[in-house]
PDB file of C-alpha atoms in Angstrom:
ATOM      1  CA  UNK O   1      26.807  -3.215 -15.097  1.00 43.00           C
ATOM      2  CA  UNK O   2      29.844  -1.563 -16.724  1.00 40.00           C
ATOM      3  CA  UNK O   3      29.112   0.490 -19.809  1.00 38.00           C
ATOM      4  CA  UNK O   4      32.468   0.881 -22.538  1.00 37.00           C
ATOM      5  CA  UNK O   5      32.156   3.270 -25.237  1.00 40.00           C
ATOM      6  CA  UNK O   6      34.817   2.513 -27.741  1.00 42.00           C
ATOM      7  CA  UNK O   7      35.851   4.041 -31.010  1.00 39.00           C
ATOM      8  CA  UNK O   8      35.895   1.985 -34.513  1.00 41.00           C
ATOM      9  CA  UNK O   9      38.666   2.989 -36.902  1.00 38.00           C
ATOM     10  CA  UNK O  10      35.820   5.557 -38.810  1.00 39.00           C
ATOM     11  CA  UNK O  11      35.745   8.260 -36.446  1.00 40.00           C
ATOM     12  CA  UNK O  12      31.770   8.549 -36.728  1.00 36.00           C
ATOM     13  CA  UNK O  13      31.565   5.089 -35.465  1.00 44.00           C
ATOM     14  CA  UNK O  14      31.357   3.764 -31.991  1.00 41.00           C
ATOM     15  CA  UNK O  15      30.670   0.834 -30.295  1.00 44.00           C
ATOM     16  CA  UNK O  16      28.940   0.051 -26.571  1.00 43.00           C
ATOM     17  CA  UNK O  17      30.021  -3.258 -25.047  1.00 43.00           C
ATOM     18  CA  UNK O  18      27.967  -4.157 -21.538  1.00 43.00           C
ATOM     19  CA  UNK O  19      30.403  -6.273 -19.392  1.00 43.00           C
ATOM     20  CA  UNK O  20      29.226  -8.793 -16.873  1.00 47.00           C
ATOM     21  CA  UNK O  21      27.445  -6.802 -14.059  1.00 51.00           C
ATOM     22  CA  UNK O  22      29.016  -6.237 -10.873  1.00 55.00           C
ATOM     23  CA  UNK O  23      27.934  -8.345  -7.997  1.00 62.00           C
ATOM     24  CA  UNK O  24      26.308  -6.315  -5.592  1.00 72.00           C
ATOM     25  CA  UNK O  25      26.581  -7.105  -2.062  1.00 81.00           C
ATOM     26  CA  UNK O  26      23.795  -8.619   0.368  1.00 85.00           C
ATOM     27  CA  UNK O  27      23.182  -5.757   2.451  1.00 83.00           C
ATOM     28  CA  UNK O  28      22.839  -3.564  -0.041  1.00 83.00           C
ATOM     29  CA  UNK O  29      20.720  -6.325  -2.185  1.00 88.00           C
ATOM     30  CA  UNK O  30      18.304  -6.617   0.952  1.00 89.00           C
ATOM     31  CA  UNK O  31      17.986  -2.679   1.037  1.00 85.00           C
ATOM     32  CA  UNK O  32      17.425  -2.970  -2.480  1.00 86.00           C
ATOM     33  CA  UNK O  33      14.562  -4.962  -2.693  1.00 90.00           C
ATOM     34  CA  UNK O  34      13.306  -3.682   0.788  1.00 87.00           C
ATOM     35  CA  UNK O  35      13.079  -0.238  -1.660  1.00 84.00           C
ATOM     36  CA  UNK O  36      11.363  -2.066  -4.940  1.00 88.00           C
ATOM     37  CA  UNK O  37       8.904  -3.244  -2.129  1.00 88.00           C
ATOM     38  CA  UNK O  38       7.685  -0.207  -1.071  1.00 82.00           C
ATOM     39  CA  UNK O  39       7.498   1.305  -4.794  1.00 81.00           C
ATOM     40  CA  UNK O  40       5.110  -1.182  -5.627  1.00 85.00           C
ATOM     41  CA  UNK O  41       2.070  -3.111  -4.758  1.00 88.00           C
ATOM     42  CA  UNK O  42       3.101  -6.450  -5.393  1.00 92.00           C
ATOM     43  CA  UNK O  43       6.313  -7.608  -7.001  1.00 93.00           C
ATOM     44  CA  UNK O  44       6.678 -11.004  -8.146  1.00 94.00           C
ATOM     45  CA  UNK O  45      10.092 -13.167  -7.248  1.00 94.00           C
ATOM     46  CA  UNK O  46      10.562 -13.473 -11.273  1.00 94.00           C
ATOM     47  CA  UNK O  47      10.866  -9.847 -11.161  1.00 93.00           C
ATOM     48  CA  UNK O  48      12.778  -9.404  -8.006  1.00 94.00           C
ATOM     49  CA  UNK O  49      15.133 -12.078  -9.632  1.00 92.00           C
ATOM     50  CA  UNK O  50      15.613 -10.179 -12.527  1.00 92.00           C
ATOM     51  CA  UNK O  51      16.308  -6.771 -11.500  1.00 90.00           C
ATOM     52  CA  UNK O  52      19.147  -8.027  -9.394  1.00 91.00           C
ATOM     53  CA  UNK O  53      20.589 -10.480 -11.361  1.00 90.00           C
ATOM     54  CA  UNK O  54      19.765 -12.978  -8.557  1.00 92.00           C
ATOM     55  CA  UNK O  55      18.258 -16.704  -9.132  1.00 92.00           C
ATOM     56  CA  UNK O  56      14.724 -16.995  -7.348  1.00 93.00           C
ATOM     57  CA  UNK O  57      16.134 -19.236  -4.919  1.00 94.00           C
ATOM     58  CA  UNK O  58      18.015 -16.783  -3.531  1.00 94.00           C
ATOM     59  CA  UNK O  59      14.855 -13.846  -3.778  1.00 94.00           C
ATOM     60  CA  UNK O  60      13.341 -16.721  -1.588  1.00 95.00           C
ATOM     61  CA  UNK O  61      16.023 -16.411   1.018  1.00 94.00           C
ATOM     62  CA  UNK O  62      16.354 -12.519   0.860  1.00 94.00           C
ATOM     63  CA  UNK O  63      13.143 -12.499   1.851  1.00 93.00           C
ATOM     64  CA  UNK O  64      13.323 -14.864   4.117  1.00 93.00           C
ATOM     65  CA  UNK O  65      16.081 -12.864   5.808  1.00 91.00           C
ATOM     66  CA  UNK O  66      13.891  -9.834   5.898  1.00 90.00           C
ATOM     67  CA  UNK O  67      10.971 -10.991   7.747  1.00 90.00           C
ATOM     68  CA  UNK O  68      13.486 -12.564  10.285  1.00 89.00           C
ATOM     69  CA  UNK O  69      14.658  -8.774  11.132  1.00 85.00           C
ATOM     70  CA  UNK O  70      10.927  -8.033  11.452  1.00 85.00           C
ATOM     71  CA  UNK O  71      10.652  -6.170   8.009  1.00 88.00           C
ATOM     72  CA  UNK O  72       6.463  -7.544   7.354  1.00 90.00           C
ATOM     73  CA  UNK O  73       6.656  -8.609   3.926  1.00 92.00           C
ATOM     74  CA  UNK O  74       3.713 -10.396   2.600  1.00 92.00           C
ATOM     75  CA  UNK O  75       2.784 -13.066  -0.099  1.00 94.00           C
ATOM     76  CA  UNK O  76      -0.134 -12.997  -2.502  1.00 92.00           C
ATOM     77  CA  UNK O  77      -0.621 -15.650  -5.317  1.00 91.00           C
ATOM     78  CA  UNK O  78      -0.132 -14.665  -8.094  1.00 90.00           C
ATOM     79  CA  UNK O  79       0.756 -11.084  -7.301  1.00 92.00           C
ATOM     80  CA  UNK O  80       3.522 -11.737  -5.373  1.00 94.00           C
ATOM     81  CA  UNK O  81       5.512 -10.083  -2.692  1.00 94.00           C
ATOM     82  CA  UNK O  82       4.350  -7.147  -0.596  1.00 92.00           C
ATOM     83  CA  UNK O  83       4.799  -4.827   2.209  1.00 88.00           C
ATOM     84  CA  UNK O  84       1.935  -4.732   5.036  1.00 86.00           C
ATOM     85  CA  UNK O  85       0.321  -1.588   4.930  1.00 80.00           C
ATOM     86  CA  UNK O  86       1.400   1.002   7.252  1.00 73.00           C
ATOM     87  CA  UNK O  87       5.438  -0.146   6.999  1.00 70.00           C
ATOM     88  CA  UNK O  88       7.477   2.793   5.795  1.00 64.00           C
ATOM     89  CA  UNK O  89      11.728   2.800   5.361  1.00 58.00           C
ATOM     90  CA  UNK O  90      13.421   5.941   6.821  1.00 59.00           C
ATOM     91  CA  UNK O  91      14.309   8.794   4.239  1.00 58.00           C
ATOM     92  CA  UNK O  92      16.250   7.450   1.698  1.00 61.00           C
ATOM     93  CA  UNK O  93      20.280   8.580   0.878  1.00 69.00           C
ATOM     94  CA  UNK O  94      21.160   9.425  -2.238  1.00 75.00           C
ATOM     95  CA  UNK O  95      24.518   9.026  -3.264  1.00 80.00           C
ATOM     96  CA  UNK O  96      25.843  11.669  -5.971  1.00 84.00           C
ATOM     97  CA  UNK O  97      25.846   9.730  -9.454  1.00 87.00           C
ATOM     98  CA  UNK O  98      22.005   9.063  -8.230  1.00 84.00           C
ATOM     99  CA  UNK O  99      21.345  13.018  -7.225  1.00 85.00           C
ATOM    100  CA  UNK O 100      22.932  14.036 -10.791  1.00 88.00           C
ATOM    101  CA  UNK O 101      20.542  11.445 -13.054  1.00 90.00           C
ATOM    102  CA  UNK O 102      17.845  13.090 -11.108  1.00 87.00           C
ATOM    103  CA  UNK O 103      19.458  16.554 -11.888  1.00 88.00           C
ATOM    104  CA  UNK O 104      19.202  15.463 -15.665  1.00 90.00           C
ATOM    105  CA  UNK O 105      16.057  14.087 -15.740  1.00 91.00           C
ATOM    106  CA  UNK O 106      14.931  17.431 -14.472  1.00 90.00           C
ATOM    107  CA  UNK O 107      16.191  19.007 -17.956  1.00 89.00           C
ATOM    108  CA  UNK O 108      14.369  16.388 -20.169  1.00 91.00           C
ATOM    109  CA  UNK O 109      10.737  17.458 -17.497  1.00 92.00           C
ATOM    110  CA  UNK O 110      11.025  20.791 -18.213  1.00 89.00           C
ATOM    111  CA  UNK O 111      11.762  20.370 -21.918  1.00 90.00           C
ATOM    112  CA  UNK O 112       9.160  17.010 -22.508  1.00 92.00           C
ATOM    113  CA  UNK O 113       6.549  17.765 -19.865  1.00 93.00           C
ATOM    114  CA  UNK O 114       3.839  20.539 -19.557  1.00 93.00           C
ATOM    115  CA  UNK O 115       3.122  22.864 -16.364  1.00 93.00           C
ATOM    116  CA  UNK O 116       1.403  20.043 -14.022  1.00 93.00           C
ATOM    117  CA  UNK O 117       4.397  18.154 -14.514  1.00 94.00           C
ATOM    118  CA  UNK O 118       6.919  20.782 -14.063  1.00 92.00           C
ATOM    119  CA  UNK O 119       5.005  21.634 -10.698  1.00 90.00           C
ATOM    120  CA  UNK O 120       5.337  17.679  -9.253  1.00 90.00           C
ATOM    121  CA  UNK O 121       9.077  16.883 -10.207  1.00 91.00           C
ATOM    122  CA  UNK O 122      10.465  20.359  -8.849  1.00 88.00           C
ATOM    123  CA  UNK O 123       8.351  19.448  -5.437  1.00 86.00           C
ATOM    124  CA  UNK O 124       9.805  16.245  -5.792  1.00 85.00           C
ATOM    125  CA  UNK O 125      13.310  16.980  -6.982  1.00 85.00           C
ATOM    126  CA  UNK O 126      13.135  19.382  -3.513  1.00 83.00           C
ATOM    127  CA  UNK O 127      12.692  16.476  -1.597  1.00 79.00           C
ATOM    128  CA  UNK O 128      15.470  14.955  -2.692  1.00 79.00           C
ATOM    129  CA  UNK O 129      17.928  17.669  -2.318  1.00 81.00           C
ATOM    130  CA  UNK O 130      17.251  18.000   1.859  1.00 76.00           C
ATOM    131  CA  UNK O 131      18.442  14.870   2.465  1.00 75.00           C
ATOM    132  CA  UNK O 132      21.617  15.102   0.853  1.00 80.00           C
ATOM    133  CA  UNK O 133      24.708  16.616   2.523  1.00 81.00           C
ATOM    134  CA  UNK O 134      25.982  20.224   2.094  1.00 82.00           C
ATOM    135  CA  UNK O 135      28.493  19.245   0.335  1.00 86.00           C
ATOM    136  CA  UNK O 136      26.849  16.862  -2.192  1.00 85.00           C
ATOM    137  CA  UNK O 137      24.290  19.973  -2.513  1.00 84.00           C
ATOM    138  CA  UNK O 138      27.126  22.372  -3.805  1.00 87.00           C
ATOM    139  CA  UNK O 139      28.980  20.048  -5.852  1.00 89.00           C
ATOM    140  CA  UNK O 140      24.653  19.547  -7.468  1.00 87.00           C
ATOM    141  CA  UNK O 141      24.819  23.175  -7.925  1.00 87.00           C
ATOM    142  CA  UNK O 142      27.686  23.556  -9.430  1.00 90.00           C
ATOM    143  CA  UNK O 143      26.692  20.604 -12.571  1.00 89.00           C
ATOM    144  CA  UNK O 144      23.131  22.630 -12.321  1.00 87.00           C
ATOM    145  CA  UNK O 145      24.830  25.145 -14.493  1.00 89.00           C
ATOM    146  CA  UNK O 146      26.747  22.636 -16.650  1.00 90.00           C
ATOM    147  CA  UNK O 147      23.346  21.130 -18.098  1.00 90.00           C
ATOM    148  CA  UNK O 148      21.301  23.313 -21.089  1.00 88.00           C
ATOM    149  CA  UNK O 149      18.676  21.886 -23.100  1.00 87.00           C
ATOM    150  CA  UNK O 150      17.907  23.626 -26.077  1.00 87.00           C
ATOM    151  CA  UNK O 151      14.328  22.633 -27.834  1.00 84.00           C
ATOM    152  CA  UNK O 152      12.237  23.950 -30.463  1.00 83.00           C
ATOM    153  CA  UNK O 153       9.708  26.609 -29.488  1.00 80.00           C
ATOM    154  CA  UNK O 154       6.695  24.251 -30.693  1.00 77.00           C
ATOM    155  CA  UNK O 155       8.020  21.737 -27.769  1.00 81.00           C
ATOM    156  CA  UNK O 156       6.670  24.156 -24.901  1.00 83.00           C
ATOM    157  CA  UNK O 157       3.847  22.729 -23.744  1.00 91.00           C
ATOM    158  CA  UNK O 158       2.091  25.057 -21.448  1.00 89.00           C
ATOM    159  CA  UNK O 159      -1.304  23.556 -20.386  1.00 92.00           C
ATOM    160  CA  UNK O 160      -1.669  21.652 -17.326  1.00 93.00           C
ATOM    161  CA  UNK O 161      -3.481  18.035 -18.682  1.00 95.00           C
ATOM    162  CA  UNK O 162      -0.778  15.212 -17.560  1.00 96.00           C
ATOM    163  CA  UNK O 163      -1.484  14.940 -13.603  1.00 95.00           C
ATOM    164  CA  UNK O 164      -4.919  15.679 -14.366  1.00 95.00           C
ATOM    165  CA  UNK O 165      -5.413  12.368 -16.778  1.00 97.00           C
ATOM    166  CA  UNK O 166      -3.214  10.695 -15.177  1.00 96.00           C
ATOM    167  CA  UNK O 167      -4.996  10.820 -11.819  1.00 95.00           C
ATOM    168  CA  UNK O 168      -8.109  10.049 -13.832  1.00 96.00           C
ATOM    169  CA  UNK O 169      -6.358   6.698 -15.526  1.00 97.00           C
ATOM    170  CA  UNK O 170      -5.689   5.719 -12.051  1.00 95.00           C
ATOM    171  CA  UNK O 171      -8.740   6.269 -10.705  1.00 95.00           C
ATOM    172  CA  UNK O 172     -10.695   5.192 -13.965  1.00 96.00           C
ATOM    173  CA  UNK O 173     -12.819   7.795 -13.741  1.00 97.00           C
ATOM    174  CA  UNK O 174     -14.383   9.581 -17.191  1.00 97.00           C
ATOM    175  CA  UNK O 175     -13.127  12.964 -18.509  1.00 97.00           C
ATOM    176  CA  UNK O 176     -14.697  15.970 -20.958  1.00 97.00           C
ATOM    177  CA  UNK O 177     -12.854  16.953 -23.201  1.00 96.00           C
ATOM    178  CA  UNK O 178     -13.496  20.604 -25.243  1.00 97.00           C
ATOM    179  CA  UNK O 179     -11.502  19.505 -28.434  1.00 97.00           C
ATOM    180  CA  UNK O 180     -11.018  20.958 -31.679  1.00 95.00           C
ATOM    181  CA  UNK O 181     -10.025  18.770 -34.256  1.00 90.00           C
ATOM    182  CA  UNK O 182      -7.674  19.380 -37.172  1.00 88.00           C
ATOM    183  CA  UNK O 183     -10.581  21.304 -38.767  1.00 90.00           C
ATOM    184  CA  UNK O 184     -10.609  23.878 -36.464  1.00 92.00           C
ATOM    185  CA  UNK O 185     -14.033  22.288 -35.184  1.00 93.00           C
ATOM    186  CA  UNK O 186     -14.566  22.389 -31.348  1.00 95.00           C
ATOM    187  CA  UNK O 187     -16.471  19.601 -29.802  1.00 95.00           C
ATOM    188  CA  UNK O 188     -17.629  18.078 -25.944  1.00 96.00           C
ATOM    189  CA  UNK O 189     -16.553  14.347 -25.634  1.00 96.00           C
ATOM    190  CA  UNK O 190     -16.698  12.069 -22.728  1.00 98.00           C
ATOM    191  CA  UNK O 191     -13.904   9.671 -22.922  1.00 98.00           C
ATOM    192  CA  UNK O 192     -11.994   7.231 -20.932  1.00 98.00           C
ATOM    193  CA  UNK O 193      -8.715   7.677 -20.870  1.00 98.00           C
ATOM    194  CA  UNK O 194      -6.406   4.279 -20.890  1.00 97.00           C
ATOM    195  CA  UNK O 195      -3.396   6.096 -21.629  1.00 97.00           C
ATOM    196  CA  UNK O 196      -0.687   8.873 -22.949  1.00 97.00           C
ATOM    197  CA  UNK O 197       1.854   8.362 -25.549  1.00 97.00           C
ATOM    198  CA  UNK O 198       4.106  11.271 -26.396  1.00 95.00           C
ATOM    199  CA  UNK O 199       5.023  10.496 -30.086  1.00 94.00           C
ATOM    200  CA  UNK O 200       5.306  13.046 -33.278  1.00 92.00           C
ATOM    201  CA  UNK O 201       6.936  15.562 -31.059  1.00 91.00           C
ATOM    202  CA  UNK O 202       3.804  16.200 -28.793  1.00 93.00           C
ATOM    203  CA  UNK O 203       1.748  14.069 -26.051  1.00 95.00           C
ATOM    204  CA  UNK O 204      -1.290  12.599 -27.044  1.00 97.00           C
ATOM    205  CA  UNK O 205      -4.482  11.016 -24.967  1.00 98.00           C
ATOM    206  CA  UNK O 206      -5.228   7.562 -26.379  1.00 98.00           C
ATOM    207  CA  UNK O 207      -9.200   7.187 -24.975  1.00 98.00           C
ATOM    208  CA  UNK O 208     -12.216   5.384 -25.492  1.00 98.00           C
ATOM    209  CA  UNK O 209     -14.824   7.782 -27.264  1.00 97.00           C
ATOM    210  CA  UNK O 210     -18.533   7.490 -26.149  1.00 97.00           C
ATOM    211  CA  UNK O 211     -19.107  10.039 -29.245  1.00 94.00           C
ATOM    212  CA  UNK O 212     -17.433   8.298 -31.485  1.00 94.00           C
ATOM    213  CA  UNK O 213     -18.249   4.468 -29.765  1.00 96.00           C
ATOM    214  CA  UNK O 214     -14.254   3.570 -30.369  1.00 96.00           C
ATOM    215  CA  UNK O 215     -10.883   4.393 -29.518  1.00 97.00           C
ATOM    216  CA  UNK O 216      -9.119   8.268 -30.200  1.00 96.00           C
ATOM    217  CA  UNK O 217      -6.289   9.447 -30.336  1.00 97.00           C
ATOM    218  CA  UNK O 218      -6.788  13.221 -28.929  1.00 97.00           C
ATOM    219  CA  UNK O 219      -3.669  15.609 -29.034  1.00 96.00           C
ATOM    220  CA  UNK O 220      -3.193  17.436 -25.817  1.00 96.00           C
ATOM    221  CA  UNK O 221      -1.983  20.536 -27.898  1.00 93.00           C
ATOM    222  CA  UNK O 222      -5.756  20.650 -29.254  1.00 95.00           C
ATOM    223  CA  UNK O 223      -7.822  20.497 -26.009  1.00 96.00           C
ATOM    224  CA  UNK O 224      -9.275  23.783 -24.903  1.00 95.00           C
ATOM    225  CA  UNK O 225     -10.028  22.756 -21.373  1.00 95.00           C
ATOM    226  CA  UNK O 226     -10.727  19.099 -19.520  1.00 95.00           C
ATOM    227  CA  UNK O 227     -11.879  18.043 -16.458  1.00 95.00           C
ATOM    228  CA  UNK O 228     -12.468  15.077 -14.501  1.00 96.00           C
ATOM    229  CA  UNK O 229     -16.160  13.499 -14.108  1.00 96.00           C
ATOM    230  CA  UNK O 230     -17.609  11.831 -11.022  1.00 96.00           C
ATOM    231  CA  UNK O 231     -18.381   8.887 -13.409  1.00 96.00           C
ATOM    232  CA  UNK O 232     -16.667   5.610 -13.208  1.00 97.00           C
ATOM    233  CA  UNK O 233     -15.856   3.848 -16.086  1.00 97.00           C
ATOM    234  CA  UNK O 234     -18.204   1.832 -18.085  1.00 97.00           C
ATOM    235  CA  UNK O 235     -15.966  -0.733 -19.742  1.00 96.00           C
ATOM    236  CA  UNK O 236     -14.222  -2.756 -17.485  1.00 92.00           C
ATOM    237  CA  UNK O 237     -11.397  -4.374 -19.816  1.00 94.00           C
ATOM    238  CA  UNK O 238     -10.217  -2.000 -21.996  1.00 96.00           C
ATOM    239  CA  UNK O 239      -7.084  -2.576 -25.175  1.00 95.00           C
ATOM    240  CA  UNK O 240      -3.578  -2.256 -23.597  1.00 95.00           C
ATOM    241  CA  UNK O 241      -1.973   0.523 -24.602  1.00 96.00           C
ATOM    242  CA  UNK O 242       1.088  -1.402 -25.691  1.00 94.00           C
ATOM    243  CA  UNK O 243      -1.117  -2.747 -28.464  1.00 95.00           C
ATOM    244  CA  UNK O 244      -2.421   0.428 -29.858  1.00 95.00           C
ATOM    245  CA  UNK O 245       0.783   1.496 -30.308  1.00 94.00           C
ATOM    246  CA  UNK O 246       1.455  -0.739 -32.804  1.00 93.00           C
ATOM    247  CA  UNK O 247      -1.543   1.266 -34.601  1.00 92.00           C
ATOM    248  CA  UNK O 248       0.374   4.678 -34.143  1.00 92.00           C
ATOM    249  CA  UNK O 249       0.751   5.906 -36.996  1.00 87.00           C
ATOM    250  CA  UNK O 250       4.398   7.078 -37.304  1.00 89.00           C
ATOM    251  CA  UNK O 251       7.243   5.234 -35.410  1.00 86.00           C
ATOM    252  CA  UNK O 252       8.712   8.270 -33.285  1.00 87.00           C
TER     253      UNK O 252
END
């Protein structure tokens, strides 16, 4: 999709038009869902449709075309498409407008993200960097030192929580939390943590409280140490986190 910026006659004022995407071509439609395939469990046509601007009709004959070049891709009602366990693509190319949103997103990590965090995307950002050419590493180099960002000092966030809960959403497994409140009080909590919302300028741990029998909102800048319990969770259907959102409350 092409993105125009344009200027209204007030020189504070612009205005973003989206034109009609660009067609992409098959091969590099089939590679493209081949890739969304392997990111994910299942993905449903609907979606598949979707992100490349394809009807499902056609999704149905991409596929199609796949498993004819012996690519196992899988069906599940109602989950949809997957990829047969134990199928893997070949490192992936990155071409250089890719390599430099990764670059960028690497600023907004370090700035948004505490230590745990940090740790992952560098390993990850690594990655990515060996399998581009010498070249494309230089000229990544070079716009290294062409992005700053500049944050408050209250924005360093120098525990290591994120992986932690977020392994533990995954797994739904409990976690204790050492918290002190806005009080100053300290407290032990067992919790089970259904997600993390980074609003008011710090990250926060939206749980279900077994000392307080409902849901908390615990800010990660006010937990003196967690870990992860060998205890599963004990309700099975909790709220979605989209919905206690809409209980936040401040809107940024």
């Amino acid at each position: 999709m092409e993105i125009i910026l344009c200027k209204s006659m007030f020189p504070w004022q612009f205005y973003l038009f989206l034109t009609k995407p660009t067609p992409m071509n098959r091969i590099d439609r089939l590679f493209g869902i081949l890739t969304l395939l392997q990111s994910k469990k299942y993905v449903s046509a609907d979606k598949i449709s979707d992100r490349f601007n394809i009807s499902v009709r056609t999704v149905y004959r991409d596929v199609k075309a796949l498993q004819e070049q012996g690519i196992p891709v899988g069906f599940e009602q109602p989950k949809g498409y997957f990829l047969v366990q134990g199928y893997f693509l070949p490192p992936v190319s990155f071409n250089m407008d890719e390599a430099n949103a990764l670059l960028l997103v690497e600023s907004l990590v370090n700035g948004f993200a505490d230590n745990s965090i940090r740790l992952h995307y560098s390993a990850a950002l690594t990655k990515v960097k060996a399998v581009l050419k010498t070249s494309q590493k230089e000229k990544l180099e070079t716009m290294n030192q062409h992005i700053k960002l500049q944050i408050p000092e209250r924005l360093t966030f120098n525990y290591e929580y994120l992986s932690v809960i977020q392994q533990a959403i995954s797994d739904r497994k409990m976690i204790e939390l050492d918290y002190k409140n806005a009080k100053e009080e300290s407290s032990i909590r067992e919790v089970e943590p259904i997600g993390l919302i980074f609003y008011a300028f710090s990250w926060h741990l939206i749980a279900w409280c077994h000392f307080r029998n409902q849901y908390r909102d615990f800010n990660l800048t006010r937990i003196i140490c967690l870990k992860t319990l060998d205890k599963p969770f004990l309700i099975i259907d909790h709220i979605p986190l989209s919905d206690y959102m809409n209980m936040l409350p401040v809107n940024f």
